[in-house]
C-alpha cells in the first residue's frame, strides 16, 4: 500500500472510532488500522456506555446502535466475607428523556461504531498490526509501518488510539513503561440468563437495567473494585485490582473472580446462569499524574493509550470518545488553516482536552491513587467494621442502643485508633473533594 492519507488512526476502539469518524465526516482522507479480526474483537469493557460522549459525535445513535438496557438503578455495595452494606439509587426520572447510560456488549458496539466510520468515508483495515511509527530525519512522525508486506503508509498526522500501554508510543519513546501501581488488571465474565429471570431477580422491567458497583473484601485486601451489570439476556460480572496488588497478593485474577461469584450476596443473583465468555484486560488507572505527553510533531494520543480513565467513577469509554473527537476536531481545523501538523499547533488538542470534563475530572481525583495505595485498610478493616456496626444495631438482644453505640466506637478505636480513623477520613475527603 503506497497511498498517502490526511490522517492514520491506529486502533478501532471507542477513541479510534470517534477520531476516525469525526475526521472522515470533516472531509479528510482517513485510514484506520485495527489488529483484531474485526473492530471490537480484541476489546474488553464492563460495559456501561455513557450516552453524552457518543451523542456529541453521532446524535441519532439510538436509532441503530446495539444497546442492551438503559440503567434505572445504581447500587453500591461494601462487602465483607459474609455480608454487604449498601446504598441504592433508583429513579423514574431516568425514564424521562433519552437515557443517559446503557449497558452494552463491546464487541457488538465496536462493530456498529466501525460501520459508521466506514459510512463516513474512512478506509478501515483489520487484521493488521501497526508495528512502528515512521519518522523523518527531524524526528517528525510521517506515517506507520504495519505487519503487511509493503506495509509502510504515510500521512500528515497519526492518531494513536491503540489502547492501554500504547506499545507504539513506548517504542517511539513518547512515554515509559506502564508502572504496576498505575494499571489495573480486570477480569470479567458474561453469564447467560433469560431476560425474564434477570427482570424478576433485579426487580426491573423489560427495558430497564441495574448496575452494582462493589468494593471491600471481595478484592481480598488488594486495591480494586468489582461490578455486576444487567444486559438484555446476560449478566456481566467482573473484578479488577492494581497490578502492583496482584504482584504482592499472589491471588490469581481468575480465582478472585471465582471467589467473588461465590460470595453469599452475589451467588443467588447468578444462580443457573451459563458462562458465555471470559476476558481479561488492563485498565490505566494511574490518573492525572500518569498522563503522558499527548501530542508531538505529527502525532496525537487519545483514550486509554493516553491513560484517560476516571477510575473513581469507572468511566473510560466516554473519555476515550471525547479525546478522540477533540483530537480530530483540532486536526480538521489545522488542516483547514493549512497549518503543519507540528507540536506547536497540535498543542491545541491538549488545550481543548484541558478545557473539557476529561482533564477536569482526572485533576479532581489526582490524589486518589496515592491515597488508596497508602490505605489498604479501606478494602478490609472498614468493610468489616461497617458490617459489624450494622449487625450490632440490627441485632435485638436486650442490650440498650447507647451501649451498642459504645461497643461500635470501641471496635473502631481498637482496629484503627482514633487518630488513624480520623486521618483516613480526612485523607479520603481531601482526595475526593
Ligand atoms: P481500546 O478499547 O483498548 O481500543 C484499542 C484498539 O487498538 C483495540 O481494538 C486494539 O486491538 C487496537 N490496537 C492496539 N494496538 C494496535 C496496533 N499496534 N495496531 C493496530 N491496532 C491496535 N469504560 C466505561 O466507560 N464504562 C465501563 O463500564 C467500563 N468498564 C470496563 C471494564 C473492564 C473489565 C475494562 C477492562 C475496562 C472498562 N472500561 C469501561 C474502560 C474502557 O473499556 C476503556 O477506557 C476504553 O475501551 C478505551 O478505549 P480505547 O479506544 O482508548 O482503547
Tab-separated table of C-alpha atoms and ligand atoms in Angstrom:
chain	number	residue	atom	x	y	z
A	1	UNK	CA	0.000	0.000	0.000
A	2	UNK	CA	1.623	3.248	-1.022
A	3	UNK	CA	-1.197	5.735	-0.608
A	4	UNK	CA	-0.952	8.946	1.343
A	5	UNK	CA	-3.664	9.949	3.831
A	6	UNK	CA	-4.515	13.105	5.719
A	7	UNK	CA	-4.655	11.025	8.887
A	8	UNK	CA	-3.970	7.482	10.044
A	9	UNK	CA	-5.818	6.260	13.135
A	10	UNK	CA	-4.297	3.268	14.943
A	11	UNK	CA	-6.938	1.205	16.756
A	12	UNK	CA	-10.689	0.783	16.383
A	13	UNK	CA	-11.868	1.069	19.992
A	14	UNK	CA	-14.075	3.978	21.134
A	15	UNK	CA	-11.200	6.504	20.936
A	16	UNK	CA	-10.057	5.459	17.468
A	17	UNK	CA	-13.598	5.199	16.125
A	18	UNK	CA	-14.539	8.622	17.498
A	19	UNK	CA	-11.433	10.142	15.911
A	20	UNK	CA	-11.778	8.341	12.562
A	21	UNK	CA	-15.498	9.130	12.303
A	22	UNK	CA	-15.027	12.827	13.094
A	23	UNK	CA	-12.056	13.147	10.720
A	24	UNK	CA	-13.895	11.427	7.860
A	25	UNK	CA	-17.049	13.491	8.450
A	26	UNK	CA	-14.813	16.558	8.358
A	27	UNK	CA	-13.803	15.634	4.815
A	28	UNK	CA	-10.294	14.308	5.497
A	29	UNK	CA	-8.912	11.147	3.910
A	30	UNK	CA	-8.583	8.668	6.759
A	31	UNK	CA	-7.044	5.232	7.125
A	32	UNK	CA	-7.885	3.323	10.297
A	33	UNK	CA	-5.849	0.245	11.160
A	34	UNK	CA	-7.035	-2.404	13.636
A	35	UNK	CA	-5.113	-5.526	14.604
A	36	UNK	CA	-8.225	-7.514	15.572
A	37	UNK	CA	-10.135	-9.736	13.165
A	38	UNK	CA	-12.992	-7.240	13.381
A	39	UNK	CA	-13.263	-3.964	15.306
A	40	UNK	CA	-14.078	-4.885	18.881
A	41	UNK	CA	-12.933	-8.479	18.663
A	42	UNK	CA	-9.997	-7.713	20.981
A	43	UNK	CA	-11.800	-5.270	23.229
A	44	UNK	CA	-12.988	-5.715	26.788
A	45	UNK	CA	-15.273	-3.486	28.824
A	46	UNK	CA	-17.897	-3.865	31.604
A	47	UNK	CA	-19.692	-2.259	29.913
A	48	UNK	CA	-21.556	0.946	30.548
A	49	UNK	CA	-21.942	3.350	27.664
A	50	UNK	CA	-22.277	6.999	28.676
A	51	UNK	CA	-24.541	8.485	26.009
A	52	UNK	CA	-23.385	12.077	26.174
A	53	UNK	CA	-19.938	11.458	24.680
A	54	UNK	CA	-21.381	9.457	21.777
A	55	UNK	CA	-24.300	11.826	21.259
A	56	UNK	CA	-21.835	14.639	20.553
A	57	UNK	CA	-20.423	12.519	17.712
A	58	UNK	CA	-23.467	10.639	16.388
A	59	UNK	CA	-26.556	12.443	17.745
A	60	UNK	CA	-29.049	9.821	16.481
A	61	UNK	CA	-27.016	6.785	17.618
A	62	UNK	CA	-30.031	5.309	19.422
A	63	UNK	CA	-31.687	4.537	16.088
A	64	UNK	CA	-29.475	1.558	15.324
A	65	UNK	CA	-26.714	1.167	17.939
A	66	UNK	CA	-26.708	-2.238	19.700
A	67	UNK	CA	-27.736	-1.139	23.183
A	68	UNK	CA	-28.607	-3.565	25.953
A	69	UNK	CA	-30.513	-1.986	28.872
A	70	UNK	CA	-30.870	1.677	29.908
A	71	UNK	CA	-29.827	1.909	33.558
A	72	UNK	CA	-32.624	2.586	36.017
A	73	UNK	CA	-30.908	1.680	39.261
A	74	UNK	CA	-27.414	2.090	40.694
A	75	UNK	CA	-26.281	0.138	43.736
A	76	UNK	CA	-23.053	0.476	45.693
A	77	UNK	CA	-22.076	-2.409	47.944
A	78	UNK	CA	-19.300	-2.583	50.514
A	79	UNK	CA	-18.736	-6.255	51.254
A	80	UNK	CA	-17.018	-8.221	53.954
A	81	UNK	CA	-16.794	-12.018	53.871
A	82	UNK	CA	-20.402	-12.767	54.749
A	83	UNK	CA	-22.390	-9.579	54.248
A	84	UNK	CA	-22.658	-6.282	52.491
A	85	UNK	CA	-23.762	-2.830	53.421
A	86	UNK	CA	-25.060	-0.816	50.524
A	87	UNK	CA	-26.826	2.107	49.022
A	88	UNK	CA	-29.254	2.181	46.116
A	89	UNK	CA	-30.384	4.974	43.881
A	90	UNK	CA	-33.347	4.263	41.654
A	91	UNK	CA	-35.444	6.896	39.948
A	92	UNK	CA	-38.285	7.115	37.470
A	93	UNK	CA	-36.610	10.368	36.385
A	94	UNK	CA	-34.135	8.175	34.459
A	95	UNK	CA	-37.029	7.287	32.144
A	96	UNK	CA	-37.752	10.888	31.222
A	97	UNK	CA	-35.992	11.805	28.012
A	98	UNK	CA	-33.371	9.731	26.218
A	99	UNK	CA	-31.395	7.513	28.610
A	100	UNK	CA	-28.009	8.766	29.731
A	101	UNK	CA	-26.401	5.351	30.406
A	102	UNK	CA	-26.814	1.923	28.848
A	103	UNK	CA	-25.200	-1.430	29.271
A	104	UNK	CA	-23.614	-2.621	26.029
A	105	UNK	CA	-21.678	-5.607	24.690
A	106	UNK	CA	-18.435	-4.082	23.458
A	107	UNK	CA	-17.761	-6.452	20.546
A	108	UNK	CA	-21.168	-5.631	19.052
A	109	UNK	CA	-20.932	-1.928	19.853
A	110	UNK	CA	-17.452	-1.545	18.331
A	111	UNK	CA	-18.568	-3.324	15.154
A	112	UNK	CA	-21.535	-0.948	14.878
A	113	UNK	CA	-19.352	2.124	15.522
A	114	UNK	CA	-16.908	0.930	12.885
A	115	UNK	CA	-19.708	0.585	10.321
A	116	UNK	CA	-20.478	4.278	10.947
A	117	UNK	CA	-16.798	5.140	10.475
A	118	UNK	CA	-16.835	3.347	7.134
A	119	UNK	CA	-20.106	5.010	6.082
A	120	UNK	CA	-18.479	8.357	6.891
A	121	UNK	CA	-15.814	7.558	4.317
A	122	UNK	CA	-12.790	6.244	6.229
A	123	UNK	CA	-10.888	3.236	4.955
A	124	UNK	CA	-10.781	0.632	7.729
A	125	UNK	CA	-8.413	-2.316	7.551
A	126	UNK	CA	-8.464	-5.082	10.153
A	127	UNK	CA	-6.106	-7.966	10.972
A	128	UNK	CA	-3.234	-5.539	10.524
A	129	UNK	CA	-0.880	-4.507	13.288
A	130	UNK	CA	1.000	-1.241	13.284
A	131	UNK	CA	4.486	-2.224	14.359
A	132	UNK	CA	6.256	1.112	14.326
A	133	UNK	CA	5.860	4.822	13.680
A	134	UNK	CA	7.745	6.196	10.671
A	135	UNK	CA	9.725	9.377	11.261
A	136	UNK	CA	11.530	11.831	9.038
A	137	UNK	CA	15.142	12.840	9.721
A	138	UNK	CA	13.926	15.623	12.026
A	139	UNK	CA	12.004	13.080	14.131
A	140	UNK	CA	8.520	14.071	12.973
A	141	UNK	CA	6.050	11.192	12.676
A	142	UNK	CA	5.153	10.818	9.000
A	143	UNK	CA	3.315	7.508	8.907
A	144	UNK	CA	3.226	3.939	10.168
A	145	UNK	CA	4.816	0.575	9.413
A	146	UNK	CA	2.424	-2.386	9.502
A	147	UNK	CA	2.944	-6.124	9.544
A	148	UNK	CA	1.740	-6.408	5.914
A	149	UNK	CA	4.174	-6.752	3.050
A	150	UNK	CA	4.808	-3.279	1.650
A	151	UNK	CA	3.152	-2.112	4.812
A	152	UNK	CA	4.530	1.452	5.117
A	153	UNK	CA	1.816	4.098	4.866
A	154	UNK	CA	2.304	7.845	5.124
A	155	UNK	CA	0.049	10.583	6.455
A	156	UNK	CA	0.116	14.164	7.751
A	157	UNK	CA	-0.751	13.001	11.241
A	158	UNK	CA	-1.072	9.728	13.180
A	159	UNK	CA	-3.698	9.347	15.902
A	160	UNK	CA	-2.502	6.830	18.486
A	161	UNK	CA	-5.664	5.116	19.748
A	162	UNK	CA	-4.087	1.732	20.363
A	163	UNK	CA	-5.278	1.334	23.934
A	164	UNK	CA	-3.669	0.866	27.319
A	165	UNK	CA	0.108	0.680	27.357
A	166	UNK	CA	0.404	2.028	23.761
A	167	UNK	CA	3.398	-0.036	22.744
A	168	UNK	CA	3.861	2.189	19.708
A	169	UNK	CA	4.280	5.283	21.856
A	170	UNK	CA	6.557	3.369	24.172
A	171	UNK	CA	8.760	2.191	21.312
A	172	UNK	CA	8.851	5.722	19.928
A	173	UNK	CA	9.976	6.997	23.348
A	174	UNK	CA	6.862	9.142	23.911
A	175	UNK	CA	6.357	7.579	27.323
A	176	UNK	CA	7.994	4.989	29.553
A	177	UNK	CA	6.804	1.553	30.571
A	178	UNK	CA	3.478	1.492	32.440
A	179	UNK	CA	4.122	1.037	36.172
A	180	UNK	CA	2.266	-1.733	38.091
A	181	UNK	CA	0.884	0.887	40.503
A	182	UNK	CA	-0.667	2.793	37.574
A	183	UNK	CA	-2.520	-0.043	35.908
A	184	UNK	CA	-5.302	-2.402	36.965
A	185	UNK	CA	-5.919	-5.892	35.659
A	186	UNK	CA	-9.624	-6.627	35.320
A	187	UNK	CA	-11.257	-9.973	34.646
A	188	UNK	CA	-14.867	-10.376	33.688
A	189	UNK	CA	-17.342	-12.995	32.680
A	190	UNK	CA	-20.557	-12.748	30.712
A	191	UNK	CA	-23.183	-15.127	32.097
A	192	UNK	CA	-26.202	-16.046	30.062
A	193	UNK	CA	-29.574	-15.751	31.819
A	194	UNK	CA	-33.062	-15.343	30.382
A	195	UNK	CA	-34.445	-11.777	30.268
A	196	UNK	CA	-37.424	-12.835	32.408
A	197	UNK	CA	-35.162	-14.160	35.179
A	198	UNK	CA	-32.993	-11.025	35.046
A	199	UNK	CA	-36.055	-8.788	35.331
A	200	UNK	CA	-37.557	-10.758	38.246
A	201	UNK	CA	-34.267	-11.127	40.082
A	202	UNK	CA	-33.203	-7.496	39.762
A	203	UNK	CA	-36.691	-6.050	40.089
A	204	UNK	CA	-36.707	-4.199	36.757
A	205	UNK	CA	-38.911	-4.046	33.670
A	206	UNK	CA	-38.278	-5.220	30.132
A	207	UNK	CA	-36.184	-2.253	29.079
A	208	UNK	CA	-34.515	-1.419	32.381
A	209	UNK	CA	-31.170	-2.320	33.893
A	210	UNK	CA	-29.219	-2.323	37.137
A	211	UNK	CA	-25.599	-1.580	37.937
A	212	UNK	CA	-23.971	-2.895	41.109
A	213	UNK	CA	-20.549	-1.463	41.924
A	214	UNK	CA	-18.694	-3.238	44.718
A	215	UNK	CA	-15.710	-2.781	46.967
A	216	UNK	CA	-14.376	-4.329	50.150
A	217	UNK	CA	-13.195	-7.817	50.966
A	218	UNK	CA	-14.101	-9.193	47.527
A	219	UNK	CA	-10.666	-7.931	46.439
A	220	UNK	CA	-9.074	-9.863	49.323
A	221	UNK	CA	-7.005	-6.964	50.634
A	222	UNK	CA	-5.964	-5.727	47.210
A	223	UNK	CA	-6.748	-2.275	45.824
A	224	UNK	CA	-9.645	-2.714	43.429
A	225	UNK	CA	-13.375	-2.966	42.842
A	226	UNK	CA	-15.962	-5.336	41.422
A	227	UNK	CA	-19.062	-4.886	39.308
A	228	UNK	CA	-22.213	-6.634	38.161
A	229	UNK	CA	-24.284	-5.293	35.252
A	230	UNK	CA	-27.513	-6.487	33.672
A	231	UNK	CA	-27.564	-6.876	29.897
A	232	UNK	CA	-30.610	-7.867	27.860
A	233	UNK	CA	-30.101	-11.615	28.216
A	234	UNK	CA	-26.899	-11.880	30.201
A	235	UNK	CA	-25.088	-10.520	33.242
A	236	UNK	CA	-21.571	-9.156	33.222
A	237	UNK	CA	-19.594	-9.716	36.394
A	238	UNK	CA	-16.024	-8.623	36.918
A	239	UNK	CA	-13.338	-7.551	39.316
A	240	UNK	CA	-10.187	-5.525	38.826
A	241	UNK	CA	-7.200	-4.778	41.045
A	242	UNK	CA	-3.999	-2.843	40.627
A	243	UNK	CA	-1.251	-4.931	39.055
A	244	UNK	CA	1.015	-3.955	41.983
A	245	UNK	CA	-1.580	-5.521	44.321
A	246	UNK	CA	-1.728	-8.748	42.274
A	247	UNK	CA	2.062	-8.913	42.454
A	248	UNK	CA	2.011	-8.598	46.235
A	249	UNK	CA	-1.210	-10.518	46.890
A	250	UNK	CA	-0.386	-13.647	44.943
A	251	UNK	CA	-4.052	-14.425	44.173
A	252	UNK	CA	-4.597	-15.244	40.507
A	253	UNK	CA	-7.233	-12.958	38.905
A	254	UNK	CA	-9.491	-15.853	37.804
A	255	UNK	CA	-9.513	-17.140	41.416
A	256	UNK	CA	-10.506	-13.695	42.671
A	257	UNK	CA	-13.453	-13.661	40.268
A	258	UNK	CA	-14.477	-17.224	41.234
A	259	UNK	CA	-14.369	-16.296	44.947
A	260	UNK	CA	-16.404	-13.157	44.248
A	261	UNK	CA	-19.031	-15.160	42.351
A	262	UNK	CA	-19.340	-17.396	45.419
A	263	UNK	CA	-19.911	-14.559	47.872
A	264	UNK	CA	-23.225	-15.287	49.660
A	265	UNK	CA	-24.677	-11.943	48.497
A	266	UNK	CA	-23.702	-12.464	44.865
A	267	UNK	CA	-24.172	-16.200	44.282
A	268	UNK	CA	-28.012	-16.095	44.323
A	269	UNK	CA	-28.016	-13.378	41.635
A	270	UNK	CA	-26.032	-15.646	39.305
A	271	UNK	CA	-27.933	-18.876	40.001
A	272	UNK	CA	-28.500	-21.105	36.931
A	273	UNK	CA	-26.630	-18.745	34.629
A	274	UNK	CA	-24.410	-20.122	31.910
A	275	UNK	CA	-20.902	-18.830	31.273
A	276	UNK	CA	-20.714	-17.237	27.832
A	277	UNK	CA	-17.297	-15.618	27.729
A	278	UNK	CA	-14.309	-14.812	29.923
A	279	UNK	CA	-11.897	-11.973	29.296
A	280	UNK	CA	-9.069	-10.103	30.990
A	281	UNK	CA	-7.742	-6.664	30.186
A	282	UNK	CA	-5.594	-3.894	31.620
A	283	UNK	CA	-7.048	-0.501	32.616
A	284	UNK	CA	-4.809	2.557	33.002
A	285	UNK	CA	-5.790	3.804	36.449
A	286	UNK	CA	-2.806	5.970	37.365
A	287	UNK	CA	-4.947	9.074	36.854
A	288	UNK	CA	-3.878	12.649	36.223
A	289	UNK	CA	-0.290	12.230	37.431
A	290	UNK	CA	0.395	9.397	34.993
A	291	UNK	CA	-0.971	11.076	31.827
A	292	UNK	CA	1.943	11.248	29.367
A	293	UNK	CA	2.768	13.824	26.692
A	294	UNK	CA	-0.316	13.795	24.432
A	295	UNK	CA	0.955	15.281	21.184
A	296	UNK	CA	4.121	15.911	19.234
A	297	UNK	CA	5.285	16.538	15.691
A	298	UNK	CA	2.919	14.529	13.501
A	299	UNK	CA	1.106	12.632	16.266
A	300	UNK	CA	-1.567	12.825	18.965
A	301	UNK	CA	-2.532	10.267	21.600
A	302	UNK	CA	-6.116	9.563	22.733
A	303	UNK	CA	-8.142	7.263	25.013
A	304	UNK	CA	-6.559	4.517	27.093
A	305	UNK	CA	-3.280	4.967	25.226
A	306	UNK	CA	-3.121	8.362	26.920
A	307	UNK	CA	-4.204	6.984	30.325
A	308	UNK	CA	-7.539	8.834	30.196
A	309	UNK	CA	-9.613	6.781	32.647
A	310	UNK	CA	-11.600	8.053	35.620
A	311	UNK	CA	-11.322	5.003	37.865
A	312	UNK	CA	-13.352	6.559	40.694
A	313	UNK	CA	-16.476	6.678	38.514
A	314	UNK	CA	-15.498	3.756	36.266
A	315	UNK	CA	-15.570	5.975	33.195
A	316	UNK	CA	-13.216	5.213	30.324
A	317	UNK	CA	-15.003	4.838	27.023
A	318	UNK	CA	-16.539	8.320	27.292
A	319	UNK	CA	-13.139	9.878	27.967
A	320	UNK	CA	-11.803	7.846	25.041
A	321	UNK	CA	-14.535	9.069	22.668
A	322	UNK	CA	-14.246	12.665	23.851
A	323	UNK	CA	-10.459	12.761	23.445
A	324	UNK	CA	-10.771	11.117	20.005
A	325	UNK	CA	-13.322	13.714	18.940
A	326	UNK	CA	-11.321	16.656	20.304
A	327	UNK	CA	-8.125	15.451	18.619
A	328	UNK	CA	-9.982	15.038	15.311
A	329	UNK	CA	-11.648	18.457	15.546
A	330	UNK	CA	-8.250	20.041	16.183
A	331	UNK	CA	-6.726	18.271	13.179
A	332	UNK	CA	-9.626	19.304	10.918
A	333	UNK	CA	-9.242	22.921	11.961
A	334	UNK	CA	-5.459	22.918	11.480
A	335	UNK	CA	-5.893	21.337	8.088
A	336	UNK	CA	-8.463	23.948	7.035
A	337	UNK	CA	-5.994	26.672	8.003
A	338	UNK	CA	-3.159	24.858	6.180
A	339	UNK	CA	-1.115	24.584	9.395
A	340	UNK	CA	1.521	21.858	9.527
A	341	UNK	CA	0.752	19.024	11.961
A	342	UNK	CA	3.509	20.089	14.311
A	343	UNK	CA	3.586	20.072	18.096
A	344	UNK	CA	3.280	23.865	18.227
A	345	UNK	CA	-0.136	23.592	16.515
A	346	UNK	CA	-1.257	20.234	17.886
A	347	UNK	CA	-0.898	21.655	21.391
A	348	UNK	CA	-4.392	22.997	20.667
A	349	UNK	CA	-5.682	19.425	21.206
A	350	UNK	CA	-4.259	19.437	24.747
A	351	UNK	CA	-5.733	22.879	25.371
A	352	UNK	CA	-9.185	21.603	24.369
A	353	UNK	CA	-8.791	18.459	26.458
A	354	UNK	CA	-7.745	20.571	29.467
A	355	UNK	CA	-10.888	22.638	28.989
A	356	UNK	CA	-13.140	19.560	28.964
A	357	UNK	CA	-14.529	17.325	31.721
A	358	UNK	CA	-11.842	14.771	30.825
A	359	UNK	CA	-8.882	16.564	32.388
A	360	UNK	CA	-11.038	18.418	34.936
A	361	UNK	CA	-12.210	15.094	36.413
A	362	UNK	CA	-8.777	13.475	36.296
A	363	UNK	CA	-7.356	16.539	38.046
A	364	UNK	CA	-10.083	16.475	40.694
A	365	UNK	CA	-9.150	12.902	41.626
A	366	UNK	CA	-5.392	13.252	41.131
A	367	UNK	CA	-4.563	12.177	44.713
A	368	UNK	CA	-6.924	9.185	44.860
A	369	UNK	CA	-4.424	6.563	43.568
A	370	UNK	CA	-1.736	7.531	46.141
A	371	UNK	CA	-4.318	7.760	48.935
A	372	UNK	CA	-5.632	4.256	48.208
A	373	UNK	CA	-2.153	2.760	47.893
A	374	UNK	CA	-1.302	4.143	51.338
A	375	UNK	CA	-4.532	2.816	52.909
A	376	UNK	CA	-5.209	-0.853	52.138
A	377	UNK	CA	-7.376	-0.941	55.309
A	378	UNK	CA	-10.102	0.797	53.290
A	379	UNK	CA	-10.613	-2.511	51.483
A	380	UNK	CA	-10.507	-4.770	54.560
A	381	UNK	CA	-10.829	-3.249	58.034
A	382	UNK	CA	-13.540	-0.704	57.260
A	383	UNK	CA	-15.911	-3.068	55.415
A	384	UNK	CA	-15.651	-5.416	58.416
A	385	UNK	CA	-16.224	-2.625	60.916
A	386	UNK	CA	-19.183	-1.253	58.964
A	387	UNK	CA	-20.747	-4.679	58.743
A	388	UNK	CA	-20.259	-5.326	62.467
A	389	UNK	CA	-21.723	-1.919	63.317
A	390	UNK	CA	-24.833	-2.692	61.271
A	391	UNK	CA	-25.103	-6.126	62.880
A	392	UNK	CA	-24.810	-4.668	66.401
A	393	UNK	CA	-27.573	-2.146	65.751
A	394	UNK	CA	-29.904	-4.593	63.996
A	395	UNK	CA	-29.474	-7.491	66.422
A	396	UNK	CA	-32.124	-7.036	69.082
A	397	UNK	CA	-30.880	-8.790	72.203
A	398	UNK	CA	-31.869	-6.730	75.237
A	399	UNK	CA	-28.757	-4.531	75.077
A	400	UNK	CA	-29.665	-0.846	75.024
A	401	UNK	CA	-28.742	1.172	71.939
A	402	UNK	CA	-26.361	3.515	73.783
A	403	UNK	CA	-24.284	0.514	74.900
A	404	UNK	CA	-24.306	-0.806	71.329
A	405	UNK	CA	-23.024	2.538	70.066
A	406	UNK	CA	-20.240	2.416	72.658
A	407	UNK	CA	-19.347	-1.103	71.530
A	408	UNK	CA	-19.166	0.035	67.887
A	409	UNK	CA	-16.996	3.003	68.845
A	410	UNK	CA	-14.707	0.718	70.885
A	411	UNK	CA	-14.259	-1.635	67.924
A	412	UNK	CA	-13.383	1.234	65.574
A	413	UNK	CA	-10.876	2.522	68.148
A	414	UNK	CA	-9.292	-0.903	68.640
A	415	UNK	CA	-8.983	-1.607	64.923
A	416	UNK	CA	-7.781	1.751	63.629
A	417	UNK	CA	-7.270	4.002	66.671
A	418	UNK	CA	-8.917	7.392	66.871
A	419	UNK	CA	-6.122	9.187	65.078
A	420	UNK	CA	-5.883	6.513	62.382
A	421	UNK	CA	-9.614	6.653	61.629
A	422	UNK	CA	-9.620	10.460	61.640
A	423	UNK	CA	-6.596	10.555	59.341
A	424	UNK	CA	-8.173	8.006	56.924
A	425	UNK	CA	-11.397	10.012	56.807
A	426	UNK	CA	-9.564	13.305	56.295
A	427	UNK	CA	-7.249	11.946	53.568
A	428	UNK	CA	-10.135	10.330	51.703
A	429	UNK	CA	-12.184	13.507	51.955
A	430	UNK	CA	-9.267	15.530	50.569
A	431	UNK	CA	-8.705	13.070	47.720
A	432	UNK	CA	-12.376	13.018	46.699
A	433	UNK	CA	-13.485	16.605	47.345
B	1	LIG	P1	-9.388	0.142	23.353
B	1	LIG	O1	-10.831	-0.030	23.525
B	1	LIG	O2	-8.481	-0.749	24.121
B	1	LIG	O3	-9.064	0.021	21.801
B	1	LIG	C1	-7.743	-0.015	21.323
B	1	LIG	C2	-7.778	-0.715	19.962
B	1	LIG	O4	-6.487	-0.632	19.366
B	1	LIG	C3	-8.089	-2.198	20.076
B	1	LIG	O5	-9.130	-2.502	19.179
B	1	LIG	C4	-6.791	-2.901	19.722
B	1	LIG	O6	-6.994	-4.149	19.096
B	1	LIG	C5	-6.168	-1.886	18.759
B	1	LIG	N1	-4.709	-1.951	18.684
B	1	LIG	C6	-3.823	-1.991	19.712
B	1	LIG	N2	-2.557	-1.988	19.258
B	1	LIG	C7	-2.643	-1.951	17.894
B	1	LIG	C8	-1.681	-1.926	16.870
B	1	LIG	N3	-0.371	-1.901	17.146
B	1	LIG	N4	-2.104	-1.921	15.587
B	1	LIG	C9	-3.441	-1.910	15.294
B	1	LIG	N5	-4.402	-1.926	16.249
B	1	LIG	C10	-4.014	-1.940	17.526
B	1	LIG	N6	-15.305	2.190	30.467
B	1	LIG	C11	-16.549	2.711	30.534
B	1	LIG	O7	-16.777	3.824	30.025
B	1	LIG	N7	-17.562	2.028	31.127
B	1	LIG	C12	-17.377	0.801	31.681
B	1	LIG	O8	-18.316	0.184	32.179
B	1	LIG	C13	-16.079	0.237	31.640
B	1	LIG	N8	-15.855	-0.978	32.171
B	1	LIG	C14	-14.665	-1.589	31.955
B	1	LIG	C15	-14.497	-2.897	32.391
B	1	LIG	C16	-13.339	-3.581	32.121
B	1	LIG	C17	-13.190	-5.009	32.570
B	1	LIG	C18	-12.287	-2.912	31.415
B	1	LIG	C19	-11.010	-3.634	31.089
B	1	LIG	C20	-12.425	-1.588	31.031
B	1	LIG	C21	-13.611	-0.906	31.275
B	1	LIG	N9	-13.817	0.410	30.862
B	1	LIG	C22	-15.052	0.977	30.999
B	1	LIG	C23	-12.741	1.181	30.206
B	1	LIG	C24	-12.922	1.188	28.704
B	1	LIG	O9	-13.041	-0.127	28.239
B	1	LIG	C25	-11.717	1.856	28.034
B	1	LIG	O10	-11.463	3.095	28.647
B	1	LIG	C26	-11.958	2.062	26.560
B	1	LIG	O11	-12.134	0.835	25.898
B	1	LIG	C27	-10.775	2.800	25.926
B	1	LIG	O12	-10.969	2.901	24.540
B	1	LIG	P2	-9.724	2.995	23.565
B	1	LIG	O13	-10.297	3.107	22.188
B	1	LIG	O14	-8.802	4.039	24.031
B	1	LIG	O15	-8.929	1.630	23.724
